[in-house]
Short mmCIF file of C-alpha atoms in Angstrom, two decimals:
data_model
loop_
_atom_site.label_atom_id
_atom_site.label_comp_id
_atom_site.label_asym_id
_atom_site.label_seq_id
_atom_site.Cartn_x
_atom_site.Cartn_y
_atom_site.Cartn_z
CA MET A 78 -37.15 10.18 17.69
CA ILE A 79 -34.25 7.58 17.25
CA SER A 80 -32.76 8.40 13.65
CA ILE A 81 -32.20 5.44 11.07
CA TYR A 82 -28.36 6.51 11.97
CA SER A 83 -29.00 5.61 15.57
CA ILE A 84 -30.79 1.70 14.93
CA ALA A 85 -28.30 0.82 12.11
CA LEU A 86 -25.46 1.72 14.25
CA GLN A 87 -27.17 0.12 17.49
CA GLN A 88 -27.44 -3.14 15.40
CA PHE A 89 -23.61 -2.84 13.80
CA CYS A 90 -22.18 -2.62 17.62
CA LYS A 91 -24.40 -6.24 17.78
CA GLY A 92 -22.72 -7.50 15.49
CA GLU A 93 -24.74 -7.36 12.35
CA ASN A 94 -22.32 -6.10 9.66
CA GLN A 95 -25.55 -5.94 7.16
CA ALA A 96 -26.61 -3.06 9.28
CA LEU A 97 -23.89 -1.00 7.90
CA SER A 98 -24.81 -1.39 4.02
CA ASP A 99 -26.74 1.56 4.22
CA LEU A 100 -24.96 3.49 5.20
CA TYR A 101 -22.24 2.49 3.00
CA LYS A 102 -24.36 2.93 -0.15
CA LYS A 103 -25.18 6.68 1.44
CA TRP A 104 -21.38 7.02 2.15
CA LEU A 105 -19.60 5.66 -0.77
CA PRO A 106 -19.85 8.46 -3.00
CA GLU A 107 -18.02 11.00 -0.98
CA LEU A 108 -15.63 8.98 0.62
CA TYR A 109 -14.17 7.83 -2.74
CA LEU A 110 -14.43 11.17 -3.99
CA VAL A 111 -11.83 12.25 -1.02
CA ALA A 112 -10.09 9.01 -1.62
CA TYR A 113 -9.70 10.13 -5.79
CA ARG A 114 -8.95 14.14 -4.43
CA TYR A 115 -5.68 12.05 -3.11
CA VAL A 116 -5.05 9.14 -5.34
CA GLN A 117 -6.04 10.08 -8.65
CA CYS A 118 -6.69 7.16 -9.96
CA GLU A 119 -10.83 5.19 -9.65
CA GLN A 120 -9.37 1.50 -8.47
CA GLU A 121 -7.05 2.56 -6.08
CA ALA A 122 -9.72 4.89 -5.00
CA GLU A 123 -12.05 2.22 -4.56
CA ASP A 124 -9.79 -0.11 -2.91
CA VAL A 125 -8.95 2.64 -0.45
CA VAL A 126 -12.98 2.97 0.43
CA ALA A 127 -13.40 -0.94 0.44
CA ASP A 128 -10.07 -1.62 2.45
CA CYS A 129 -11.28 1.04 4.96
CA PHE A 130 -14.64 -0.40 5.31
CA GLU A 131 -13.69 -3.87 5.67
CA LYS A 132 -10.83 -2.64 8.76
CA ILE A 133 -13.93 -1.25 9.68
CA PHE A 134 -16.09 -4.67 9.55
CA ALA A 135 -13.20 -6.68 11.34
CA MET A 136 -13.46 -4.62 14.37
CA PRO A 137 -14.52 -6.97 17.38
CA ILE A 138 -17.85 -6.17 18.60
CA THR A 139 -16.19 -4.66 22.23
CA LYS A 140 -14.44 -2.28 20.14
CA ARG A 141 -17.60 -1.15 18.09
CA GLN A 142 -19.36 -0.52 20.92
CA GLN A 143 -16.20 1.10 23.21
CA LYS A 144 -15.92 3.46 19.87
CA PHE A 145 -19.47 4.17 18.58
CA ILE A 146 -21.18 3.36 21.73
CA GLU A 147 -19.19 4.34 24.98
CA GLU A 148 -17.66 6.88 23.33
CA GLU A 149 -19.81 7.87 21.04
CA ILE A 150 -17.50 8.60 17.53
CA ASN A 151 -19.17 9.40 15.19
CA ILE A 152 -18.57 6.12 12.77
CA LYS A 153 -18.56 8.29 9.58
CA ALA A 154 -15.87 11.13 10.70
CA LEU A 155 -13.64 8.22 11.63
CA LEU A 156 -13.97 6.84 7.94
CA LEU A 157 -13.57 10.05 6.50
CA VAL A 158 -10.14 9.82 8.63
CA MET A 159 -8.89 6.49 7.33
CA VAL A 160 -9.82 6.86 4.24
CA LYS A 161 -7.27 10.40 4.36
CA ASN A 162 -4.90 8.13 5.89
CA LYS A 163 -4.97 4.59 3.80
CA SER A 164 -4.97 7.50 0.41
CA LEU A 165 -1.49 9.26 2.03
CA ASP A 166 -0.48 5.83 2.56
CA VAL A 167 -1.03 4.81 -1.21
CA ILE A 168 0.83 7.42 -2.47
CA LYS A 169 3.96 7.44 0.07
CA THR A 170 3.73 3.51 -1.03
CA LYS A 171 3.79 4.87 -4.87
CA LYS A 172 7.08 7.23 -4.11
CA ASN A 173 9.35 4.57 -2.22
CA ARG A 174 8.26 2.08 -4.70
CA ASN A 175 9.33 4.65 -7.87
CA ARG A 176 12.64 6.20 -5.17
CA ILE A 177 14.02 2.71 -5.27
CA LEU A 178 13.50 1.49 -8.83
CA ASP A 179 15.32 5.21 -9.82
CA GLY A 180 17.93 4.79 -6.85
CA MET A 181 17.97 1.16 -8.50
CA LYS A 182 18.77 2.20 -12.35
CA GLY A 183 20.90 4.90 -10.71
CA PHE A 184 23.47 2.32 -11.07
CA LEU A 185 23.12 2.35 -15.17
CA PRO A 186 24.85 5.03 -16.99
CA THR A 187 22.67 7.51 -18.91
CA ILE A 188 25.21 9.14 -21.32
CA SER A 189 23.14 9.19 -23.74
CA PHE A 190 18.85 9.91 -24.29
CA ASN A 191 18.57 7.86 -27.50
CA ASN A 192 15.39 5.47 -26.67
CA ALA A 193 17.03 2.61 -28.06
CA LYS A 194 19.72 2.41 -25.56
CA GLN A 195 17.63 3.33 -22.99
CA ASN A 196 15.41 0.59 -23.95
CA LEU A 197 18.17 -1.51 -24.23
CA THR A 198 19.97 -0.81 -21.04
CA ASN A 199 16.47 -1.39 -19.31
CA ASP A 200 16.47 -4.89 -21.05
CA ASN A 201 19.41 -5.28 -20.19
CA PHE A 202 18.96 -4.25 -16.30
CA LYS A 203 15.77 -6.52 -16.29
CA GLU A 204 18.34 -9.36 -17.03
CA LEU A 205 20.59 -8.57 -14.25
CA LEU A 206 17.92 -8.86 -12.11
CA ASN A 207 17.22 -12.61 -13.23
CA CYS A 208 20.85 -13.60 -12.42
CA LEU A 209 19.89 -13.25 -8.50
CA PRO A 210 19.01 -16.09 -6.50
CA LYS A 211 15.26 -16.80 -5.81
CA LYS A 212 14.95 -15.28 -2.25
CA GLU A 213 16.68 -12.41 -3.39
CA LYS A 214 15.01 -11.10 -6.04
CA GLN A 215 11.41 -11.60 -4.23
CA ILE A 216 13.07 -9.51 -1.44
CA LEU A 217 13.88 -6.66 -3.88
CA SER A 218 10.94 -7.01 -5.42
CA LEU A 219 9.44 -6.77 -2.30
CA SER A 220 11.20 -3.66 -1.60
CA ILE A 221 10.68 -2.39 -5.25
CA ASP A 222 6.88 -2.81 -4.59
CA GLY A 223 7.00 -0.45 -1.34
CA PHE A 224 7.09 -3.32 1.02
CA THR A 225 8.55 -2.18 4.55
CA ASN A 226 11.63 -4.52 5.85
CA ALA A 227 9.12 -5.71 8.70
CA GLU A 228 6.79 -6.45 6.39
CA ILE A 229 8.98 -7.95 4.03
CA GLY A 230 10.32 -9.97 7.37
CA GLU A 231 7.17 -11.40 8.24
CA GLN A 232 7.23 -13.30 4.64
CA PHE A 233 10.18 -14.73 5.85
CA ASN A 234 10.36 -15.31 8.57
CA LEU A 235 13.42 -12.62 8.93
CA SER A 236 13.99 -9.82 11.28
CA GLU A 237 13.66 -6.44 9.70
CA LYS A 238 17.35 -5.91 10.53
CA THR A 239 18.36 -9.05 8.29
CA ILE A 240 16.15 -8.06 6.00
CA ALA A 241 17.75 -4.10 5.93
CA ASN A 242 20.94 -6.26 5.44
CA LEU A 243 20.41 -8.74 2.75
CA LEU A 244 18.97 -5.49 0.79
CA ALA A 245 22.28 -3.85 1.01
CA MET A 246 24.32 -6.95 0.13
CA VAL A 247 21.46 -7.25 -3.17
CA ARG A 248 21.88 -3.75 -4.02
CA LYS A 249 25.81 -4.03 -3.87
CA LYS A 250 25.87 -7.28 -6.11
CA VAL A 251 23.30 -5.96 -8.66
CA LYS A 252 25.48 -3.08 -8.88
CA ASN A 253 29.28 -4.85 -9.23
CA LEU A 254 26.92 -7.40 -11.60
CA TRP A 255 26.26 -4.42 -13.66
CA ASN A 256 29.56 -3.08 -13.41
CA THR A 257 30.72 -6.51 -15.01
CA PHE A 258 28.32 -6.46 -17.10
CA MET A 259 28.68 -3.19 -18.56
CA GLU A 260 32.73 -4.07 -19.43
#
């Protein structure tokens, strides 16, 4: 006897994305919980699961047939692995973003723990970043947001190495501007 799963999988491998919608509804809670366990944020967990399903739906028909029919890869198991890996990528991006921001704030003096002084320092730092040329500010912002040098390079039609050099130059410029600003 052929299961509903098998029928839906056969239809999906023929290009009918709608065939997977019932399975999507069935698996969504479990996949969401896996994502939430990692990212600890409802919206990010929803985004992770949606991104993984989008990737499955975007798969070419020939690749669907190869993976799910010929190689008999379990689509649910694949989705669970994809959700886990995507969740880890989200965590990594957040850590990188925080590391970059902490590194940039490392230029700031931390003599006092006075909140008023910290707020003033943060405001001054934001103003300092506004002094950068538009392109440099965009590249630094993308880097702070967790994009890799390769991803930034694609957006600006520049090589990964060029972006790395630009970021080093921008960081040095920010440090020099900060030192000038604080004099």
